[in-house]
Amino acid sequence: MDMSEVFAFHLDRILGLNRSVPAVCRRFTPFQDGHPCPVILWDSSLSPADNEAQSTVYNRLDRNCCGFKPRKEDTCVERGLYLKCDDQDNIELVHIIQRKLDPRHLVFIDNRGYFDRGEDNLDFKLLKGIKELPESAVSVLKSQRLRERLLQSLFLDKVYWESQGGRQGIEKLIDVIERRAKILLTYINAHGIKVIPMNE
């Protein structure tokens, strides 16, 4: 697990998507020498999605880094996964699970973010094939209240807040998200993606 997954959980909730498992930052003195580390709350109703469910969101999570130029230290390069990008049919979809009682509700795990990746190297492959997005999420991105809502939400996780350097560090992370939100809104308009009401 990566610390950025805690941020991803808060962003997921702010946007009203509810697709990630709860993640918080905590200190465990005996195990981590008191260093902050991410912790997820695992729900026993979650199970791996079968191949049929995976195909409906084919390659939605680009673990092989096929949609952008990875760095040497990225996991996909270290494990040789980047080399598999030429054979799109053999790329496995991972980190998507479903609820046993609600198989249509897919849940994304391992929501790692790359805050240090430039806007000229974003992974638009993740958006390929998306025809519709929830109105509630897009309205938050357009509302100019994303920063305020993220600050309020992230402040509740004191350990994460402090681990990122307090408000100043959190503001820098939100700067990245706001820039990417603008790019996403431009992408939505340019590709004619429909923004529709979605009921859970």
Short mmCIF file of C-alpha atoms in Angstrom, two decimals:
data_model
loop_
_atom_site.label_atom_id
_atom_site.label_comp_id
_atom_site.label_asym_id
_atom_site.label_seq_id
_atom_site.Cartn_x
_atom_site.Cartn_y
_atom_site.Cartn_z
CA MET A 1 0.00 0.00 0.00
CA ASP A 2 1.10 3.52 -0.76
CA MET A 3 0.39 6.72 1.21
CA SER A 4 -1.26 8.24 -1.85
CA GLU A 5 -4.03 5.63 -1.46
CA VAL A 6 -5.20 7.52 1.63
CA PHE A 7 -5.55 10.66 -0.48
CA ALA A 8 -7.31 8.61 -3.19
CA PHE A 9 -9.86 7.38 -0.65
CA HIS A 10 -10.69 10.95 0.41
CA LEU A 11 -10.92 12.11 -3.21
CA ASP A 12 -13.18 9.15 -4.03
CA ARG A 13 -15.57 10.12 -1.22
CA ILE A 14 -15.54 13.83 -2.08
CA LEU A 15 -16.50 12.98 -5.67
CA GLY A 16 -19.22 10.62 -4.46
CA LEU A 17 -17.87 7.65 -6.42
CA ASN A 18 -17.53 5.27 -3.46
CA ARG A 19 -15.33 2.87 -5.40
CA SER A 20 -12.35 2.59 -3.05
CA VAL A 21 -12.03 0.85 0.29
CA PRO A 22 -11.57 3.09 3.35
CA ALA A 23 -7.93 4.01 3.92
CA VAL A 24 -6.35 5.91 6.79
CA CYS A 25 -2.86 6.71 7.99
CA ARG A 26 -1.73 5.39 11.37
CA ARG A 27 1.44 4.94 13.41
CA PHE A 28 2.40 1.48 14.69
CA THR A 29 5.30 1.78 17.09
CA PRO A 30 6.28 -1.91 17.40
CA PHE A 31 6.15 -2.60 13.65
CA GLN A 32 6.97 0.59 11.78
CA ASP A 33 9.14 2.38 14.36
CA GLY A 34 6.34 4.88 14.76
CA HIS A 35 6.47 5.96 11.11
CA PRO A 36 3.09 6.72 9.56
CA CYS A 37 1.76 4.02 7.26
CA PRO A 38 -1.45 3.51 5.31
CA VAL A 39 -4.08 1.07 6.58
CA ILE A 40 -7.19 -0.13 4.76
CA LEU A 41 -10.44 -1.36 6.23
CA TRP A 42 -11.13 -4.60 4.40
CA ASP A 43 -14.77 -5.56 3.90
CA SER A 44 -15.45 -9.30 4.06
CA SER A 45 -18.12 -8.92 1.35
CA LEU A 46 -15.43 -8.07 -1.21
CA SER A 47 -14.13 -10.73 -3.57
CA PRO A 48 -12.02 -10.75 -6.75
CA ALA A 49 -14.01 -9.96 -9.87
CA ASP A 50 -14.33 -12.80 -12.35
CA ASN A 51 -13.07 -12.56 -15.92
CA GLU A 52 -16.48 -11.57 -17.24
CA ALA A 53 -16.74 -8.63 -14.85
CA GLN A 54 -13.15 -7.70 -15.59
CA SER A 55 -13.80 -7.53 -19.31
CA THR A 56 -16.46 -4.87 -18.78
CA VAL A 57 -13.77 -2.56 -17.46
CA TYR A 58 -10.99 -3.96 -19.63
CA ASN A 59 -7.60 -2.58 -18.70
CA ARG A 60 -9.17 0.20 -16.66
CA LEU A 61 -6.25 0.06 -14.24
CA ASP A 62 -3.08 0.33 -16.27
CA ARG A 63 -0.64 -1.61 -14.08
CA ASN A 64 1.74 -2.09 -17.02
CA CYS A 65 2.07 1.68 -17.57
CA CYS A 66 1.07 1.40 -21.23
CA GLY A 67 -0.65 4.79 -21.29
CA PHE A 68 2.29 6.96 -20.24
CA LYS A 69 6.08 7.00 -20.15
CA PRO A 70 7.16 5.30 -16.92
CA ARG A 71 10.35 6.01 -14.99
CA LYS A 72 13.02 3.44 -14.18
CA GLU A 73 11.89 3.25 -10.55
CA ASP A 74 8.22 2.60 -11.41
CA THR A 75 7.06 -0.91 -10.46
CA CYS A 76 5.94 -1.67 -14.01
CA VAL A 77 9.49 -1.13 -15.29
CA GLU A 78 11.22 -2.92 -12.40
CA ARG A 79 9.00 -6.00 -12.93
CA GLY A 80 9.21 -5.90 -16.73
CA LEU A 81 5.46 -5.31 -17.10
CA TYR A 82 6.01 -2.34 -19.43
CA LEU A 83 7.37 -4.76 -22.04
CA LYS A 84 3.94 -6.43 -22.29
CA CYS A 85 2.27 -3.31 -23.69
CA ASP A 86 2.72 -4.51 -27.27
CA ASP A 87 0.38 -7.47 -26.67
CA GLN A 88 -2.81 -5.79 -25.43
CA ASP A 89 -4.81 -9.06 -25.43
CA ASN A 90 -2.59 -10.64 -22.77
CA ILE A 91 -2.56 -7.79 -20.28
CA GLU A 92 -4.19 -8.87 -17.02
CA LEU A 93 -6.60 -6.61 -15.23
CA VAL A 94 -5.90 -6.39 -11.53
CA HIS A 95 -7.02 -4.48 -8.47
CA ILE A 96 -10.72 -4.60 -9.30
CA ILE A 97 -12.95 -6.50 -6.93
CA GLN A 98 -16.70 -6.72 -6.39
CA ARG A 99 -19.14 -7.03 -3.54
CA LYS A 100 -20.63 -10.53 -3.18
CA LEU A 101 -24.11 -9.13 -2.59
CA ASP A 102 -23.82 -6.47 -5.31
CA PRO A 103 -21.60 -7.77 -8.16
CA ARG A 104 -22.32 -4.69 -10.30
CA HIS A 105 -20.63 -2.46 -7.72
CA LEU A 106 -16.95 -2.75 -8.63
CA VAL A 107 -14.39 -1.57 -6.10
CA PHE A 108 -10.90 -0.39 -7.02
CA ILE A 109 -8.02 -1.22 -4.72
CA ASP A 110 -4.38 -0.18 -4.92
CA ASN A 111 -5.35 3.36 -5.93
CA ARG A 112 -1.81 4.60 -6.10
CA GLY A 113 -1.30 8.18 -7.22
CA TYR A 114 1.74 9.77 -8.80
CA PHE A 115 1.75 13.34 -7.56
CA ASP A 116 5.19 13.96 -9.02
CA ARG A 117 4.20 13.04 -12.59
CA GLY A 118 3.90 16.03 -14.91
CA GLU A 119 0.68 16.99 -16.67
CA ASP A 120 2.38 16.20 -19.98
CA ASN A 121 2.73 12.54 -18.93
CA LEU A 122 -0.74 11.58 -17.70
CA ASP A 123 -2.31 8.21 -18.43
CA PHE A 124 -5.24 8.91 -20.75
CA LYS A 125 -5.44 5.18 -21.50
CA LEU A 126 -7.44 4.90 -18.28
CA LEU A 127 -10.20 7.02 -19.85
CA LYS A 128 -10.37 5.14 -23.14
CA GLY A 129 -13.80 3.65 -23.73
CA ILE A 130 -15.55 5.69 -21.04
CA LYS A 131 -18.74 7.13 -22.56
CA GLU A 132 -20.45 8.42 -19.42
CA LEU A 133 -19.43 9.95 -16.10
CA PRO A 134 -21.53 10.67 -13.01
CA GLU A 135 -22.91 14.19 -12.89
CA SER A 136 -22.28 14.43 -9.14
CA ALA A 137 -18.53 13.86 -9.54
CA VAL A 138 -18.13 16.22 -12.48
CA SER A 139 -20.12 18.93 -10.70
CA VAL A 140 -17.68 18.78 -7.76
CA LEU A 141 -14.77 19.24 -10.18
CA LYS A 142 -16.49 22.24 -11.78
CA SER A 143 -17.73 23.81 -8.54
CA GLN A 144 -14.43 25.35 -7.39
CA ARG A 145 -15.05 23.69 -4.00
CA LEU A 146 -12.82 20.67 -4.54
CA ARG A 147 -9.95 22.22 -2.54
CA GLU A 148 -12.15 23.21 0.37
CA ARG A 149 -13.82 19.81 0.57
CA LEU A 150 -10.52 17.92 0.34
CA LEU A 151 -8.98 20.07 3.08
CA GLN A 152 -11.95 19.39 5.36
CA SER A 153 -11.86 15.66 4.68
CA LEU A 154 -8.08 15.18 4.91
CA PHE A 155 -7.87 17.24 8.11
CA LEU A 156 -9.85 14.49 9.85
CA ASP A 157 -6.94 12.07 9.36
CA LYS A 158 -4.45 13.85 11.60
CA VAL A 159 -1.66 11.32 11.05
CA TYR A 160 -1.88 11.64 7.26
CA TRP A 161 -2.17 15.44 7.52
CA GLU A 162 1.01 15.65 9.60
CA SER A 163 2.87 13.08 7.49
CA GLN A 164 2.42 15.29 4.43
CA GLY A 165 3.80 18.40 6.13
CA GLY A 166 0.56 19.84 7.46
CA ARG A 167 -1.58 22.25 5.50
CA GLN A 168 1.28 23.44 3.30
CA GLY A 169 2.08 19.91 2.11
CA ILE A 170 -1.60 19.02 1.63
CA GLU A 171 -2.15 22.21 -0.40
CA LYS A 172 0.64 21.16 -2.79
CA LEU A 173 -1.03 17.78 -3.35
CA ILE A 174 -4.37 19.49 -3.97
CA ASP A 175 -2.66 21.84 -6.47
CA VAL A 176 -1.74 18.75 -8.51
CA ILE A 177 -5.30 17.37 -8.32
CA GLU A 178 -6.84 20.70 -9.34
CA ARG A 179 -4.58 20.94 -12.40
CA ARG A 180 -5.48 17.39 -13.38
CA ALA A 181 -9.18 18.09 -12.79
CA LYS A 182 -9.01 20.92 -15.34
CA ILE A 183 -7.35 18.58 -17.83
CA LEU A 184 -10.03 15.95 -17.18
CA LEU A 185 -12.83 18.48 -17.74
CA THR A 186 -11.22 19.51 -21.03
CA TYR A 187 -10.93 15.83 -22.02
CA ILE A 188 -14.61 15.24 -21.19
CA ASN A 189 -15.66 18.11 -23.45
CA ALA A 190 -13.26 17.23 -26.26
CA HIS A 191 -14.36 13.58 -26.39
CA GLY A 192 -18.09 14.14 -25.97
CA ILE A 193 -18.33 12.12 -22.77
CA LYS A 194 -21.86 12.35 -21.39
CA VAL A 195 -22.36 13.60 -17.87
CA ILE A 196 -25.44 11.89 -16.47
CA PRO A 197 -27.16 11.40 -13.12
CA MET A 198 -26.26 8.02 -11.66
CA ASN A 199 -28.02 6.36 -8.77
CA GLU A 200 -26.20 3.92 -6.53
#
